[in-house]
mmCIF file of the C-alpha atoms, coordinates in Angstrom:
data_MODEL
# 
_entry.id   MODEL 
# 
loop_
_atom_site.group_PDB 
_atom_site.id 
_atom_site.type_symbol 
_atom_site.label_atom_id 
_atom_site.label_alt_id 
_atom_site.label_comp_id 
_atom_site.label_asym_id 
_atom_site.label_entity_id 
_atom_site.label_seq_id 
_atom_site.pdbx_PDB_ins_code 
_atom_site.Cartn_x 
_atom_site.Cartn_y 
_atom_site.Cartn_z 
_atom_site.occupancy 
_atom_site.B_iso_or_equiv 
_atom_site.pdbx_formal_charge 
_atom_site.auth_seq_id 
_atom_site.auth_comp_id 
_atom_site.auth_asym_id 
_atom_site.auth_atom_id 
_atom_site.pdbx_PDB_model_num 
ATOM 1   C CA . UNK A 1 1   ? -19.390 -51.071 13.048  1.00 0.00 ? 1   UNK A CA 1 
ATOM 2   C CA . UNK A 1 2   ? -16.041 -51.088 11.307  1.00 0.00 ? 2   UNK A CA 1 
ATOM 3   C CA . UNK A 1 3   ? -15.157 -52.443 7.893   1.00 0.00 ? 3   UNK A CA 1 
ATOM 4   C CA . UNK A 1 4   ? -11.866 -53.992 6.853   1.00 0.00 ? 4   UNK A CA 1 
ATOM 5   C CA . UNK A 1 5   ? -10.518 -55.866 3.854   1.00 0.00 ? 5   UNK A CA 1 
ATOM 6   C CA . UNK A 1 6   ? -8.506  -59.094 3.940   1.00 0.00 ? 6   UNK A CA 1 
ATOM 7   C CA . UNK A 1 7   ? -6.695  -60.128 0.785   1.00 0.00 ? 7   UNK A CA 1 
ATOM 8   C CA . UNK A 1 8   ? -7.529  -63.583 -0.540  1.00 0.00 ? 8   UNK A CA 1 
ATOM 9   C CA . UNK A 1 9   ? -4.220  -65.389 -0.849  1.00 0.00 ? 9   UNK A CA 1 
ATOM 10  C CA . UNK A 1 10  ? -4.338  -69.056 0.182   1.00 0.00 ? 10  UNK A CA 1 
ATOM 11  C CA . UNK A 1 11  ? -6.120  -71.720 -1.857  1.00 0.00 ? 11  UNK A CA 1 
ATOM 12  C CA . UNK A 1 12  ? -8.611  -72.442 0.940   1.00 0.00 ? 12  UNK A CA 1 
ATOM 13  C CA . UNK A 1 13  ? -9.518  -68.739 0.902   1.00 0.00 ? 13  UNK A CA 1 
ATOM 14  C CA . UNK A 1 14  ? -10.111 -68.923 -2.856  1.00 0.00 ? 14  UNK A CA 1 
ATOM 15  C CA . UNK A 1 15  ? -12.401 -71.905 -2.189  1.00 0.00 ? 15  UNK A CA 1 
ATOM 16  C CA . UNK A 1 16  ? -14.321 -69.885 0.442   1.00 0.00 ? 16  UNK A CA 1 
ATOM 17  C CA . UNK A 1 17  ? -14.529 -67.018 -2.056  1.00 0.00 ? 17  UNK A CA 1 
ATOM 18  C CA . UNK A 1 18  ? -16.089 -69.283 -4.697  1.00 0.00 ? 18  UNK A CA 1 
ATOM 19  C CA . UNK A 1 19  ? -18.612 -70.619 -2.170  1.00 0.00 ? 19  UNK A CA 1 
ATOM 20  C CA . UNK A 1 20  ? -19.566 -67.090 -1.113  1.00 0.00 ? 20  UNK A CA 1 
ATOM 21  C CA . UNK A 1 21  ? -19.939 -66.056 -4.781  1.00 0.00 ? 21  UNK A CA 1 
ATOM 22  C CA . UNK A 1 22  ? -22.337 -68.946 -5.359  1.00 0.00 ? 22  UNK A CA 1 
ATOM 23  C CA . UNK A 1 23  ? -24.477 -67.918 -2.367  1.00 0.00 ? 23  UNK A CA 1 
ATOM 24  C CA . UNK A 1 24  ? -24.546 -64.192 -3.175  1.00 0.00 ? 24  UNK A CA 1 
ATOM 25  C CA . UNK A 1 25  ? -25.234 -64.649 -6.869  1.00 0.00 ? 25  UNK A CA 1 
ATOM 26  C CA . UNK A 1 26  ? -28.142 -66.984 -6.153  1.00 0.00 ? 26  UNK A CA 1 
ATOM 27  C CA . UNK A 1 27  ? -29.578 -64.513 -3.614  1.00 0.00 ? 27  UNK A CA 1 
ATOM 28  C CA . UNK A 1 28  ? -29.558 -61.550 -5.984  1.00 0.00 ? 28  UNK A CA 1 
ATOM 29  C CA . UNK A 1 29  ? -29.249 -62.224 -9.694  1.00 0.00 ? 29  UNK A CA 1 
ATOM 30  C CA . UNK A 1 30  ? -31.975 -64.759 -10.674 1.00 0.00 ? 30  UNK A CA 1 
ATOM 31  C CA . UNK A 1 31  ? -34.631 -62.060 -10.259 1.00 0.00 ? 31  UNK A CA 1 
ATOM 32  C CA . UNK A 1 32  ? -32.758 -59.711 -12.622 1.00 0.00 ? 32  UNK A CA 1 
ATOM 33  C CA . UNK A 1 33  ? -31.285 -62.050 -15.237 1.00 0.00 ? 33  UNK A CA 1 
ATOM 34  C CA . UNK A 1 34  ? -32.957 -65.423 -14.632 1.00 0.00 ? 34  UNK A CA 1 
ATOM 35  C CA . UNK A 1 35  ? -31.654 -68.594 -12.999 1.00 0.00 ? 35  UNK A CA 1 
ATOM 36  C CA . UNK A 1 36  ? -30.197 -70.042 -16.208 1.00 0.00 ? 36  UNK A CA 1 
ATOM 37  C CA . UNK A 1 37  ? -27.982 -67.004 -16.904 1.00 0.00 ? 37  UNK A CA 1 
ATOM 38  C CA . UNK A 1 38  ? -27.089 -66.773 -13.197 1.00 0.00 ? 38  UNK A CA 1 
ATOM 39  C CA . UNK A 1 39  ? -25.884 -70.391 -13.211 1.00 0.00 ? 39  UNK A CA 1 
ATOM 40  C CA . UNK A 1 40  ? -23.904 -69.811 -16.408 1.00 0.00 ? 40  UNK A CA 1 
ATOM 41  C CA . UNK A 1 41  ? -22.255 -66.621 -15.133 1.00 0.00 ? 41  UNK A CA 1 
ATOM 42  C CA . UNK A 1 42  ? -21.353 -68.158 -11.758 1.00 0.00 ? 42  UNK A CA 1 
ATOM 43  C CA . UNK A 1 43  ? -19.608 -71.032 -13.533 1.00 0.00 ? 43  UNK A CA 1 
ATOM 44  C CA . UNK A 1 44  ? -17.887 -68.768 -16.081 1.00 0.00 ? 44  UNK A CA 1 
ATOM 45  C CA . UNK A 1 45  ? -16.884 -65.801 -13.864 1.00 0.00 ? 45  UNK A CA 1 
ATOM 46  C CA . UNK A 1 46  ? -17.429 -66.616 -10.161 1.00 0.00 ? 46  UNK A CA 1 
ATOM 47  C CA . UNK A 1 47  ? -16.355 -70.256 -9.800  1.00 0.00 ? 47  UNK A CA 1 
ATOM 48  C CA . UNK A 1 48  ? -13.255 -71.693 -8.144  1.00 0.00 ? 48  UNK A CA 1 
ATOM 49  C CA . UNK A 1 49  ? -11.593 -72.232 -11.542 1.00 0.00 ? 49  UNK A CA 1 
ATOM 50  C CA . UNK A 1 50  ? -12.482 -68.709 -12.710 1.00 0.00 ? 50  UNK A CA 1 
ATOM 51  C CA . UNK A 1 51  ? -11.019 -67.145 -9.555  1.00 0.00 ? 51  UNK A CA 1 
ATOM 52  C CA . UNK A 1 52  ? -7.859  -69.265 -9.766  1.00 0.00 ? 52  UNK A CA 1 
ATOM 53  C CA . UNK A 1 53  ? -7.358  -68.266 -13.418 1.00 0.00 ? 53  UNK A CA 1 
ATOM 54  C CA . UNK A 1 54  ? -8.010  -64.582 -12.682 1.00 0.00 ? 54  UNK A CA 1 
ATOM 55  C CA . UNK A 1 55  ? -5.392  -64.592 -9.914  1.00 0.00 ? 55  UNK A CA 1 
ATOM 56  C CA . UNK A 1 56  ? -2.761  -66.743 -11.628 1.00 0.00 ? 56  UNK A CA 1 
ATOM 57  C CA . UNK A 1 57  ? -3.028  -65.486 -15.211 1.00 0.00 ? 57  UNK A CA 1 
ATOM 58  C CA . UNK A 1 58  ? -4.843  -62.138 -15.289 1.00 0.00 ? 58  UNK A CA 1 
ATOM 59  C CA . UNK A 1 59  ? -3.368  -60.111 -12.421 1.00 0.00 ? 59  UNK A CA 1 
ATOM 60  C CA . UNK A 1 60  ? -6.563  -60.013 -10.357 1.00 0.00 ? 60  UNK A CA 1 
ATOM 61  C CA . UNK A 1 61  ? -6.550  -59.354 -6.640  1.00 0.00 ? 61  UNK A CA 1 
ATOM 62  C CA . UNK A 1 62  ? -9.453  -60.302 -4.359  1.00 0.00 ? 62  UNK A CA 1 
ATOM 63  C CA . UNK A 1 63  ? -10.403 -59.238 -0.851  1.00 0.00 ? 63  UNK A CA 1 
ATOM 64  C CA . UNK A 1 64  ? -13.002 -60.383 1.637   1.00 0.00 ? 64  UNK A CA 1 
ATOM 65  C CA . UNK A 1 65  ? -15.119 -57.511 2.938   1.00 0.00 ? 65  UNK A CA 1 
ATOM 66  C CA . UNK A 1 66  ? -15.057 -57.867 6.723   1.00 0.00 ? 66  UNK A CA 1 
ATOM 67  C CA . UNK A 1 67  ? -17.478 -56.310 9.203   1.00 0.00 ? 67  UNK A CA 1 
ATOM 68  C CA . UNK A 1 68  ? -16.935 -56.040 12.947  1.00 0.00 ? 68  UNK A CA 1 
ATOM 69  C CA . UNK A 1 69  ? -19.196 -54.668 15.660  1.00 0.00 ? 69  UNK A CA 1 
ATOM 70  C CA . UNK A 1 70  ? -17.474 -51.959 17.675  1.00 0.00 ? 70  UNK A CA 1 
ATOM 71  C CA . UNK A 1 71  ? -19.869 -52.185 20.611  1.00 0.00 ? 71  UNK A CA 1 
ATOM 72  C CA . UNK A 1 72  ? -17.983 -54.521 22.982  1.00 0.00 ? 72  UNK A CA 1 
ATOM 73  C CA . UNK A 1 73  ? -16.313 -52.379 25.652  1.00 0.00 ? 73  UNK A CA 1 
ATOM 74  C CA . UNK A 1 74  ? -12.757 -53.539 26.230  1.00 0.00 ? 74  UNK A CA 1 
ATOM 75  C CA . UNK A 1 75  ? -12.910 -52.388 29.840  1.00 0.00 ? 75  UNK A CA 1 
ATOM 76  C CA . UNK A 1 76  ? -15.468 -55.143 30.575  1.00 0.00 ? 76  UNK A CA 1 
ATOM 77  C CA . UNK A 1 77  ? -12.784 -57.704 29.893  1.00 0.00 ? 77  UNK A CA 1 
ATOM 78  C CA . UNK A 1 78  ? -14.639 -59.132 26.917  1.00 0.00 ? 78  UNK A CA 1 
ATOM 79  C CA . UNK A 1 79  ? -12.767 -60.308 23.877  1.00 0.00 ? 79  UNK A CA 1 
ATOM 80  C CA . UNK A 1 80  ? -13.027 -58.155 20.796  1.00 0.00 ? 80  UNK A CA 1 
ATOM 81  C CA . UNK A 1 81  ? -15.666 -59.428 18.419  1.00 0.00 ? 81  UNK A CA 1 
ATOM 82  C CA . UNK A 1 82  ? -14.329 -61.437 15.514  1.00 0.00 ? 82  UNK A CA 1 
ATOM 83  C CA . UNK A 1 83  ? -14.700 -59.794 12.099  1.00 0.00 ? 83  UNK A CA 1 
ATOM 84  C CA . UNK A 1 84  ? -17.274 -61.512 9.875   1.00 0.00 ? 84  UNK A CA 1 
ATOM 85  C CA . UNK A 1 85  ? -16.890 -61.996 6.134   1.00 0.00 ? 85  UNK A CA 1 
ATOM 86  C CA . UNK A 1 86  ? -19.903 -60.229 4.614   1.00 0.00 ? 86  UNK A CA 1 
ATOM 87  C CA . UNK A 1 87  ? -18.875 -60.025 0.957   1.00 0.00 ? 87  UNK A CA 1 
ATOM 88  C CA . UNK A 1 88  ? -16.023 -59.899 -1.491  1.00 0.00 ? 88  UNK A CA 1 
ATOM 89  C CA . UNK A 1 89  ? -14.478 -57.589 -4.020  1.00 0.00 ? 89  UNK A CA 1 
ATOM 90  C CA . UNK A 1 90  ? -11.773 -57.750 -6.626  1.00 0.00 ? 90  UNK A CA 1 
ATOM 91  C CA . UNK A 1 91  ? -10.249 -56.393 -9.759  1.00 0.00 ? 91  UNK A CA 1 
ATOM 92  C CA . UNK A 1 92  ? -6.966  -55.508 -11.385 1.00 0.00 ? 92  UNK A CA 1 
ATOM 93  C CA . UNK A 1 93  ? -4.736  -52.653 -12.472 1.00 0.00 ? 93  UNK A CA 1 
ATOM 94  C CA . UNK A 1 94  ? -4.901  -51.687 -16.132 1.00 0.00 ? 94  UNK A CA 1 
ATOM 95  C CA . UNK A 1 95  ? -1.509  -50.086 -16.606 1.00 0.00 ? 95  UNK A CA 1 
ATOM 96  C CA . UNK A 1 96  ? -2.258  -49.104 -20.214 1.00 0.00 ? 96  UNK A CA 1 
ATOM 97  C CA . UNK A 1 97  ? -5.129  -46.817 -19.066 1.00 0.00 ? 97  UNK A CA 1 
ATOM 98  C CA . UNK A 1 98  ? -3.716  -45.970 -15.587 1.00 0.00 ? 98  UNK A CA 1 
ATOM 99  C CA . UNK A 1 99  ? -6.980  -47.204 -14.021 1.00 0.00 ? 99  UNK A CA 1 
ATOM 100 C CA . UNK A 1 100 ? -8.156  -49.921 -11.670 1.00 0.00 ? 100 UNK A CA 1 
ATOM 101 C CA . UNK A 1 101 ? -10.926 -52.143 -13.010 1.00 0.00 ? 101 UNK A CA 1 
ATOM 102 C CA . UNK A 1 102 ? -13.274 -53.084 -10.173 1.00 0.00 ? 102 UNK A CA 1 
ATOM 103 C CA . UNK A 1 103 ? -14.579 -56.394 -11.416 1.00 0.00 ? 103 UNK A CA 1 
ATOM 104 C CA . UNK A 1 104 ? -16.608 -57.359 -8.362  1.00 0.00 ? 104 UNK A CA 1 
ATOM 105 C CA . UNK A 1 105 ? -18.286 -55.860 -5.303  1.00 0.00 ? 105 UNK A CA 1 
ATOM 106 C CA . UNK A 1 106 ? -20.763 -58.340 -3.861  1.00 0.00 ? 106 UNK A CA 1 
ATOM 107 C CA . UNK A 1 107 ? -22.387 -58.443 -0.425  1.00 0.00 ? 107 UNK A CA 1 
ATOM 108 C CA . UNK A 1 108 ? -24.492 -61.024 1.373   1.00 0.00 ? 108 UNK A CA 1 
ATOM 109 C CA . UNK A 1 109 ? -28.171 -60.086 1.349   1.00 0.00 ? 109 UNK A CA 1 
ATOM 110 C CA . UNK A 1 110 ? -28.442 -59.049 5.013   1.00 0.00 ? 110 UNK A CA 1 
ATOM 111 C CA . UNK A 1 111 ? -25.470 -56.681 4.684   1.00 0.00 ? 111 UNK A CA 1 
ATOM 112 C CA . UNK A 1 112 ? -26.657 -54.650 1.683   1.00 0.00 ? 112 UNK A CA 1 
ATOM 113 C CA . UNK A 1 113 ? -27.741 -51.052 2.201   1.00 0.00 ? 113 UNK A CA 1 
ATOM 114 C CA . UNK A 1 114 ? -25.466 -50.526 5.235   1.00 0.00 ? 114 UNK A CA 1 
ATOM 115 C CA . UNK A 1 115 ? -22.750 -48.420 3.613   1.00 0.00 ? 115 UNK A CA 1 
ATOM 116 C CA . UNK A 1 116 ? -20.392 -51.315 2.861   1.00 0.00 ? 116 UNK A CA 1 
ATOM 117 C CA . UNK A 1 117 ? -20.283 -50.537 -0.859  1.00 0.00 ? 117 UNK A CA 1 
ATOM 118 C CA . UNK A 1 118 ? -19.247 -46.961 -0.025  1.00 0.00 ? 118 UNK A CA 1 
ATOM 119 C CA . UNK A 1 119 ? -16.553 -48.286 2.315   1.00 0.00 ? 119 UNK A CA 1 
ATOM 120 C CA . UNK A 1 120 ? -15.327 -50.546 -0.481  1.00 0.00 ? 120 UNK A CA 1 
ATOM 121 C CA . UNK A 1 121 ? -15.153 -47.606 -2.898  1.00 0.00 ? 121 UNK A CA 1 
ATOM 122 C CA . UNK A 1 122 ? -13.093 -45.675 -0.313  1.00 0.00 ? 122 UNK A CA 1 
ATOM 123 C CA . UNK A 1 123 ? -10.795 -48.725 -0.030  1.00 0.00 ? 123 UNK A CA 1 
ATOM 124 C CA . UNK A 1 124 ? -10.268 -48.616 -3.804  1.00 0.00 ? 124 UNK A CA 1 
ATOM 125 C CA . UNK A 1 125 ? -9.710  -44.847 -3.808  1.00 0.00 ? 125 UNK A CA 1 
ATOM 126 C CA . UNK A 1 126 ? -6.871  -45.309 -1.321  1.00 0.00 ? 126 UNK A CA 1 
ATOM 127 C CA . UNK A 1 127 ? -5.466  -48.295 -3.238  1.00 0.00 ? 127 UNK A CA 1 
ATOM 128 C CA . UNK A 1 128 ? -5.529  -46.290 -6.498  1.00 0.00 ? 128 UNK A CA 1 
ATOM 129 C CA . UNK A 1 129 ? -3.812  -43.297 -4.906  1.00 0.00 ? 129 UNK A CA 1 
ATOM 130 C CA . UNK A 1 130 ? -1.156  -45.552 -3.346  1.00 0.00 ? 130 UNK A CA 1 
ATOM 131 C CA . UNK A 1 131 ? -0.485  -47.062 -6.775  1.00 0.00 ? 131 UNK A CA 1 
ATOM 132 C CA . UNK A 1 132 ? -0.539  -43.733 -8.632  1.00 0.00 ? 132 UNK A CA 1 
ATOM 133 C CA . UNK A 1 133 ? -3.639  -44.567 -10.678 1.00 0.00 ? 133 UNK A CA 1 
ATOM 134 C CA . UNK A 1 134 ? -5.796  -41.762 -12.080 1.00 0.00 ? 134 UNK A CA 1 
ATOM 135 C CA . UNK A 1 135 ? -9.202  -43.455 -12.064 1.00 0.00 ? 135 UNK A CA 1 
ATOM 136 C CA . UNK A 1 136 ? -11.204 -46.567 -11.356 1.00 0.00 ? 136 UNK A CA 1 
ATOM 137 C CA . UNK A 1 137 ? -14.036 -48.039 -13.355 1.00 0.00 ? 137 UNK A CA 1 
ATOM 138 C CA . UNK A 1 138 ? -16.537 -50.862 -13.333 1.00 0.00 ? 138 UNK A CA 1 
ATOM 139 C CA . UNK A 1 139 ? -19.406 -52.352 -15.267 1.00 0.00 ? 139 UNK A CA 1 
ATOM 140 C CA . UNK A 1 140 ? -22.913 -52.557 -13.831 1.00 0.00 ? 140 UNK A CA 1 
ATOM 141 C CA . UNK A 1 141 ? -25.992 -54.280 -15.203 1.00 0.00 ? 141 UNK A CA 1 
ATOM 142 C CA . UNK A 1 142 ? -28.438 -51.654 -16.479 1.00 0.00 ? 142 UNK A CA 1 
ATOM 143 C CA . UNK A 1 143 ? -31.248 -53.263 -14.436 1.00 0.00 ? 143 UNK A CA 1 
ATOM 144 C CA . UNK A 1 144 ? -29.228 -53.236 -11.193 1.00 0.00 ? 144 UNK A CA 1 
ATOM 145 C CA . UNK A 1 145 ? -30.857 -50.162 -9.639  1.00 0.00 ? 145 UNK A CA 1 
ATOM 146 C CA . UNK A 1 146 ? -29.235 -50.763 -6.222  1.00 0.00 ? 146 UNK A CA 1 
ATOM 147 C CA . UNK A 1 147 ? -25.779 -50.866 -7.777  1.00 0.00 ? 147 UNK A CA 1 
ATOM 148 C CA . UNK A 1 148 ? -26.401 -47.840 -9.994  1.00 0.00 ? 148 UNK A CA 1 
ATOM 149 C CA . UNK A 1 149 ? -27.568 -45.756 -7.008  1.00 0.00 ? 149 UNK A CA 1 
ATOM 150 C CA . UNK A 1 150 ? -24.580 -46.835 -4.923  1.00 0.00 ? 150 UNK A CA 1 
ATOM 151 C CA . UNK A 1 151 ? -22.030 -46.056 -7.626  1.00 0.00 ? 151 UNK A CA 1 
ATOM 152 C CA . UNK A 1 152 ? -23.578 -42.714 -8.601  1.00 0.00 ? 152 UNK A CA 1 
ATOM 153 C CA . UNK A 1 153 ? -23.735 -41.783 -4.922  1.00 0.00 ? 153 UNK A CA 1 
ATOM 154 C CA . UNK A 1 154 ? -20.000 -42.457 -4.683  1.00 0.00 ? 154 UNK A CA 1 
ATOM 155 C CA . UNK A 1 155 ? -19.051 -40.236 -7.606  1.00 0.00 ? 155 UNK A CA 1 
ATOM 156 C CA . UNK A 1 156 ? -19.073 -42.666 -10.534 1.00 0.00 ? 156 UNK A CA 1 
ATOM 157 C CA . UNK A 1 157 ? -20.396 -41.442 -13.881 1.00 0.00 ? 157 UNK A CA 1 
ATOM 158 C CA . UNK A 1 158 ? -21.660 -43.460 -16.839 1.00 0.00 ? 158 UNK A CA 1 
ATOM 159 C CA . UNK A 1 159 ? -19.090 -43.198 -19.634 1.00 0.00 ? 159 UNK A CA 1 
ATOM 160 C CA . UNK A 1 160 ? -20.425 -45.883 -21.987 1.00 0.00 ? 160 UNK A CA 1 
ATOM 161 C CA . UNK A 1 161 ? -23.114 -48.473 -22.589 1.00 0.00 ? 161 UNK A CA 1 
ATOM 162 C CA . UNK A 1 162 ? -22.153 -51.968 -23.792 1.00 0.00 ? 162 UNK A CA 1 
ATOM 163 C CA . UNK A 1 163 ? -23.754 -55.265 -24.677 1.00 0.00 ? 163 UNK A CA 1 
ATOM 164 C CA . UNK A 1 164 ? -21.298 -58.136 -24.328 1.00 0.00 ? 164 UNK A CA 1 
ATOM 165 C CA . UNK A 1 165 ? -21.929 -61.599 -25.744 1.00 0.00 ? 165 UNK A CA 1 
ATOM 166 C CA . UNK A 1 166 ? -20.691 -63.998 -23.049 1.00 0.00 ? 166 UNK A CA 1 
ATOM 167 C CA . UNK A 1 167 ? -21.566 -67.214 -24.881 1.00 0.00 ? 167 UNK A CA 1 
ATOM 168 C CA . UNK A 1 168 ? -24.367 -69.790 -24.782 1.00 0.00 ? 168 UNK A CA 1 
ATOM 169 C CA . UNK A 1 169 ? -26.770 -67.131 -26.088 1.00 0.00 ? 169 UNK A CA 1 
ATOM 170 C CA . UNK A 1 170 ? -26.332 -64.879 -23.021 1.00 0.00 ? 170 UNK A CA 1 
ATOM 171 C CA . UNK A 1 171 ? -25.576 -61.152 -23.120 1.00 0.00 ? 171 UNK A CA 1 
ATOM 172 C CA . UNK A 1 172 ? -24.445 -58.745 -20.413 1.00 0.00 ? 172 UNK A CA 1 
ATOM 173 C CA . UNK A 1 173 ? -26.215 -55.397 -20.888 1.00 0.00 ? 173 UNK A CA 1 
ATOM 174 C CA . UNK A 1 174 ? -24.093 -52.984 -18.857 1.00 0.00 ? 174 UNK A CA 1 
ATOM 175 C CA . UNK A 1 175 ? -23.105 -49.426 -18.228 1.00 0.00 ? 175 UNK A CA 1 
ATOM 176 C CA . UNK A 1 176 ? -19.425 -48.658 -17.847 1.00 0.00 ? 176 UNK A CA 1 
ATOM 177 C CA . UNK A 1 177 ? -19.010 -46.235 -14.944 1.00 0.00 ? 177 UNK A CA 1 
ATOM 178 C CA . UNK A 1 178 ? -15.827 -44.387 -14.030 1.00 0.00 ? 178 UNK A CA 1 
ATOM 179 C CA . UNK A 1 179 ? -14.609 -42.305 -11.128 1.00 0.00 ? 179 UNK A CA 1 
ATOM 180 C CA . UNK A 1 180 ? -11.619 -40.069 -11.742 1.00 0.00 ? 180 UNK A CA 1 
ATOM 181 C CA . UNK A 1 181 ? -9.369  -39.461 -8.745  1.00 0.00 ? 181 UNK A CA 1 
ATOM 182 C CA . UNK A 1 182 ? -8.090  -36.040 -7.804  1.00 0.00 ? 182 UNK A CA 1 
# 
């Protein structure tokens, strides 16, 4: 299986991104933060309008995480399998800190635990090196054990703990994790 990343550029791709965010968030987050906060956060941070604003006004870049089976032998005359969109990721350069903020790495349920998060981290390592950035960082919910294991396993370290009021009585209780690049 190979993994690739396709930048989200056209408006119809942003619409597909928002739909995928809705599906993934409703698969994963209600158990950790409740349905009411999930609905609020999807609308505030993962909706079509939020993605459009991030891209147009805040310098965010988004990519679809693509997976493709490598098992079809070309010598059998079969067409190469089409890559499937299995998740999305995004973030932006923070020039003042010389870091990349990874805002999002989200995978469809059936594709979690297959090394795709690690592949995404490697994608960001290369992107950061290409852009001359010294580190990358992200926030992760303190109750998100799967995410914490994945990030620690890929060399991220907790550098801070924050509680962020996001409105409507909701709070994000996160660790800030950073990976310095050599």
